[in-house]
Amino acid sequence: ASSGALSVGPVGGSKAGYYVTQRWVVAGGRPSQRLPEALRELDGELFPSASRARKACRRGEILVNGTVGRCGSVVSGWDVVSRQQRHEARYAPRDGATAPFEIEVRYE
C-alpha cells in the first residue's frame, strides 16, 4: 500500500500557525484514487473510517505534494501526502487583513 510514515520534525505547513506532523509517500505503481481512500490505506489507525478521512480533508489538515488536498483530490504513485496540525492558538486573520475600525472595551 505505502512505504510507511516518514519521520518529520517541525516543518512549516501551508499556512501560518501550522506545521507538518506526519508524511507518507504513496508507493509507485499504485492506481490513482481519491484522497480519503488513500489516507485509509496509508494509515488505517489514524484514519479507521472514510468519515474520519473526509473530515481531515475538509478541515484542511491534509497536504498533497505541498498543497491543501480536498476530498476530491486524486493521489497516485510517488505523491507525498502530509498531515498538518495547528501549533499556535492565536487568531490569524486571512491574508494578514486587519479590522477597519478599533473597538474600545470598557469594564464598569
mmCIF file of C-alpha atoms in Angstrom:
data_model
loop_
_atom_site.group_PDB
_atom_site.id
_atom_site.type_symbol
_atom_site.label_atom_id
_atom_site.label_comp_id
_atom_site.label_asym_id
_atom_site.label_seq_id
_atom_site.Cartn_x
_atom_site.Cartn_y
_atom_site.Cartn_z
ATOM 1 C CA ALA A 1 0.000 0.000 0.000
ATOM 2 C CA SER A 2 2.545 2.633 1.063
ATOM 3 C CA SER A 3 6.151 2.973 2.022
ATOM 4 C CA GLY A 4 5.045 4.000 5.517
ATOM 5 C CA ALA A 5 5.126 7.182 7.552
ATOM 6 C CA LEU A 6 8.282 9.221 7.398
ATOM 7 C CA SER A 7 9.779 10.876 10.442
ATOM 8 C CA VAL A 8 9.057 14.607 10.357
ATOM 9 C CA GLY A 9 10.307 17.426 12.561
ATOM 10 C CA PRO A 10 8.527 20.761 12.811
ATOM 11 C CA VAL A 11 8.223 21.650 9.121
ATOM 12 C CA GLY A 12 6.088 24.635 8.130
ATOM 13 C CA GLY A 13 2.579 23.857 6.969
ATOM 14 C CA SER A 14 0.525 25.504 4.255
ATOM 15 C CA LYS A 15 -0.466 28.461 6.439
ATOM 16 C CA ALA A 16 0.842 30.404 9.423
ATOM 17 C CA GLY A 17 0.472 28.651 12.754
ATOM 18 C CA TYR A 18 0.519 25.117 11.268
ATOM 19 C CA TYR A 19 3.273 22.528 10.943
ATOM 20 C CA VAL A 20 3.544 19.111 9.311
ATOM 21 C CA THR A 21 3.364 16.251 11.820
ATOM 22 C CA GLN A 22 3.307 13.205 9.521
ATOM 23 C CA ARG A 23 4.278 12.484 5.955
ATOM 24 C CA TRP A 24 3.697 9.463 3.723
ATOM 25 C CA VAL A 25 4.888 8.604 0.216
ATOM 26 C CA VAL A 26 2.405 6.681 -1.911
ATOM 27 C CA ALA A 27 4.021 3.557 -3.347
ATOM 28 C CA GLY A 28 4.933 3.796 -7.017
ATOM 29 C CA GLY A 29 2.787 1.905 -9.483
ATOM 30 C CA ARG A 30 -0.386 2.379 -7.443
ATOM 31 C CA PRO A 31 -3.519 3.270 -9.395
ATOM 32 C CA SER A 32 -4.905 6.754 -8.885
ATOM 33 C CA GLN A 33 -7.516 7.081 -6.157
ATOM 34 C CA ARG A 34 -9.322 9.775 -4.208
ATOM 35 C CA LEU A 35 -7.559 11.235 -1.181
ATOM 36 C CA PRO A 36 -9.838 9.799 1.575
ATOM 37 C CA GLU A 37 -9.357 6.273 0.193
ATOM 38 C CA ALA A 38 -5.594 6.769 0.044
ATOM 39 C CA LEU A 39 -5.496 8.053 3.642
ATOM 40 C CA ARG A 40 -7.212 4.917 4.898
ATOM 41 C CA GLU A 41 -4.612 2.776 3.119
ATOM 42 C CA LEU A 42 -1.664 4.910 4.234
ATOM 43 C CA ASP A 43 -2.577 4.988 7.944
ATOM 44 C CA GLY A 44 -5.503 2.816 8.972
ATOM 45 C CA GLU A 45 -5.021 3.614 12.673
ATOM 46 C CA LEU A 46 -5.250 7.386 12.227
ATOM 47 C CA PHE A 47 -7.996 7.118 9.597
ATOM 48 C CA PRO A 48 -10.016 3.996 10.529
ATOM 49 C CA SER A 49 -13.087 5.124 8.610
ATOM 50 C CA ALA A 50 -13.861 7.012 5.419
ATOM 51 C CA SER A 51 -15.727 9.560 7.528
ATOM 52 C CA ARG A 52 -12.641 10.413 9.594
ATOM 53 C CA ALA A 53 -10.503 10.729 6.452
ATOM 54 C CA ARG A 54 -13.064 13.042 4.807
ATOM 55 C CA LYS A 55 -13.248 15.229 7.933
ATOM 56 C CA ALA A 56 -9.477 15.671 7.930
ATOM 57 C CA CYS A 57 -9.633 16.710 4.263
ATOM 58 C CA ARG A 58 -12.454 19.191 4.878
ATOM 59 C CA ARG A 59 -10.584 20.755 7.811
ATOM 60 C CA GLY A 60 -7.573 21.380 5.556
ATOM 61 C CA GLU A 61 -5.291 19.100 7.575
ATOM 62 C CA ILE A 62 -4.045 17.108 4.583
ATOM 63 C CA LEU A 63 -1.475 18.289 2.036
ATOM 64 C CA VAL A 64 -0.765 16.562 -1.274
ATOM 65 C CA ASN A 65 2.629 17.494 -2.706
ATOM 66 C CA GLY A 66 2.628 20.633 -0.547
ATOM 67 C CA THR A 67 -0.834 21.966 -1.420
ATOM 68 C CA VAL A 68 -4.031 21.529 0.601
ATOM 69 C CA GLY A 69 -5.824 18.381 -0.516
ATOM 70 C CA ARG A 70 -9.608 18.109 -0.613
ATOM 71 C CA CYS A 71 -11.922 15.093 -0.694
ATOM 72 C CA GLY A 72 -11.954 15.154 -4.494
ATOM 73 C CA SER A 73 -8.154 15.321 -4.851
ATOM 74 C CA VAL A 74 -6.621 12.412 -6.735
ATOM 75 C CA VAL A 75 -3.489 10.709 -5.384
ATOM 76 C CA SER A 76 -1.228 8.453 -7.455
ATOM 77 C CA GLY A 77 2.168 6.746 -7.144
ATOM 78 C CA TRP A 78 5.065 8.705 -5.578
ATOM 79 C CA ASP A 79 2.822 11.541 -4.360
ATOM 80 C CA VAL A 80 3.767 12.914 -0.942
ATOM 81 C CA VAL A 81 0.815 13.119 1.449
ATOM 82 C CA SER A 82 1.299 15.116 4.668
ATOM 83 C CA ARG A 83 -0.804 15.874 7.738
ATOM 84 C CA GLN A 84 -0.536 19.329 9.263
ATOM 85 C CA GLN A 85 -1.721 20.493 12.670
ATOM 86 C CA ARG A 86 -2.101 23.871 14.344
ATOM 87 C CA HIS A 87 0.630 24.724 16.820
ATOM 88 C CA GLU A 88 -0.337 28.298 17.676
ATOM 89 C CA ALA A 89 -3.660 29.045 19.312
ATOM 90 C CA ARG A 90 -3.820 32.653 18.214
ATOM 91 C CA TYR A 91 -6.243 34.259 15.815
ATOM 92 C CA ALA A 92 -4.769 34.823 12.375
ATOM 93 C CA PRO A 93 -6.873 36.947 10.008
ATOM 94 C CA ARG A 94 -6.971 35.861 6.391
ATOM 95 C CA ASP A 95 -4.354 37.421 4.142
ATOM 96 C CA GLY A 96 -2.973 39.480 7.040
ATOM 97 C CA ALA A 97 -6.035 41.760 6.990
ATOM 98 C CA THR A 98 -6.887 43.928 9.960
ATOM 99 C CA ALA A 99 -10.243 45.306 11.048
ATOM 100 C CA PRO A 100 -11.017 48.730 9.528
ATOM 101 C CA PHE A 101 -12.008 50.058 12.968
ATOM 102 C CA GLU A 102 -10.960 49.945 16.617
ATOM 103 C CA ILE A 103 -13.185 48.715 19.414
ATOM 104 C CA GLU A 104 -12.670 50.167 22.861
ATOM 105 C CA VAL A 105 -13.627 47.768 25.620
ATOM 106 C CA ARG A 106 -14.651 49.300 28.958
ATOM 107 C CA TYR A 107 -15.343 47.403 32.126
ATOM 108 C CA GLU A 108 -17.616 49.046 34.654
#
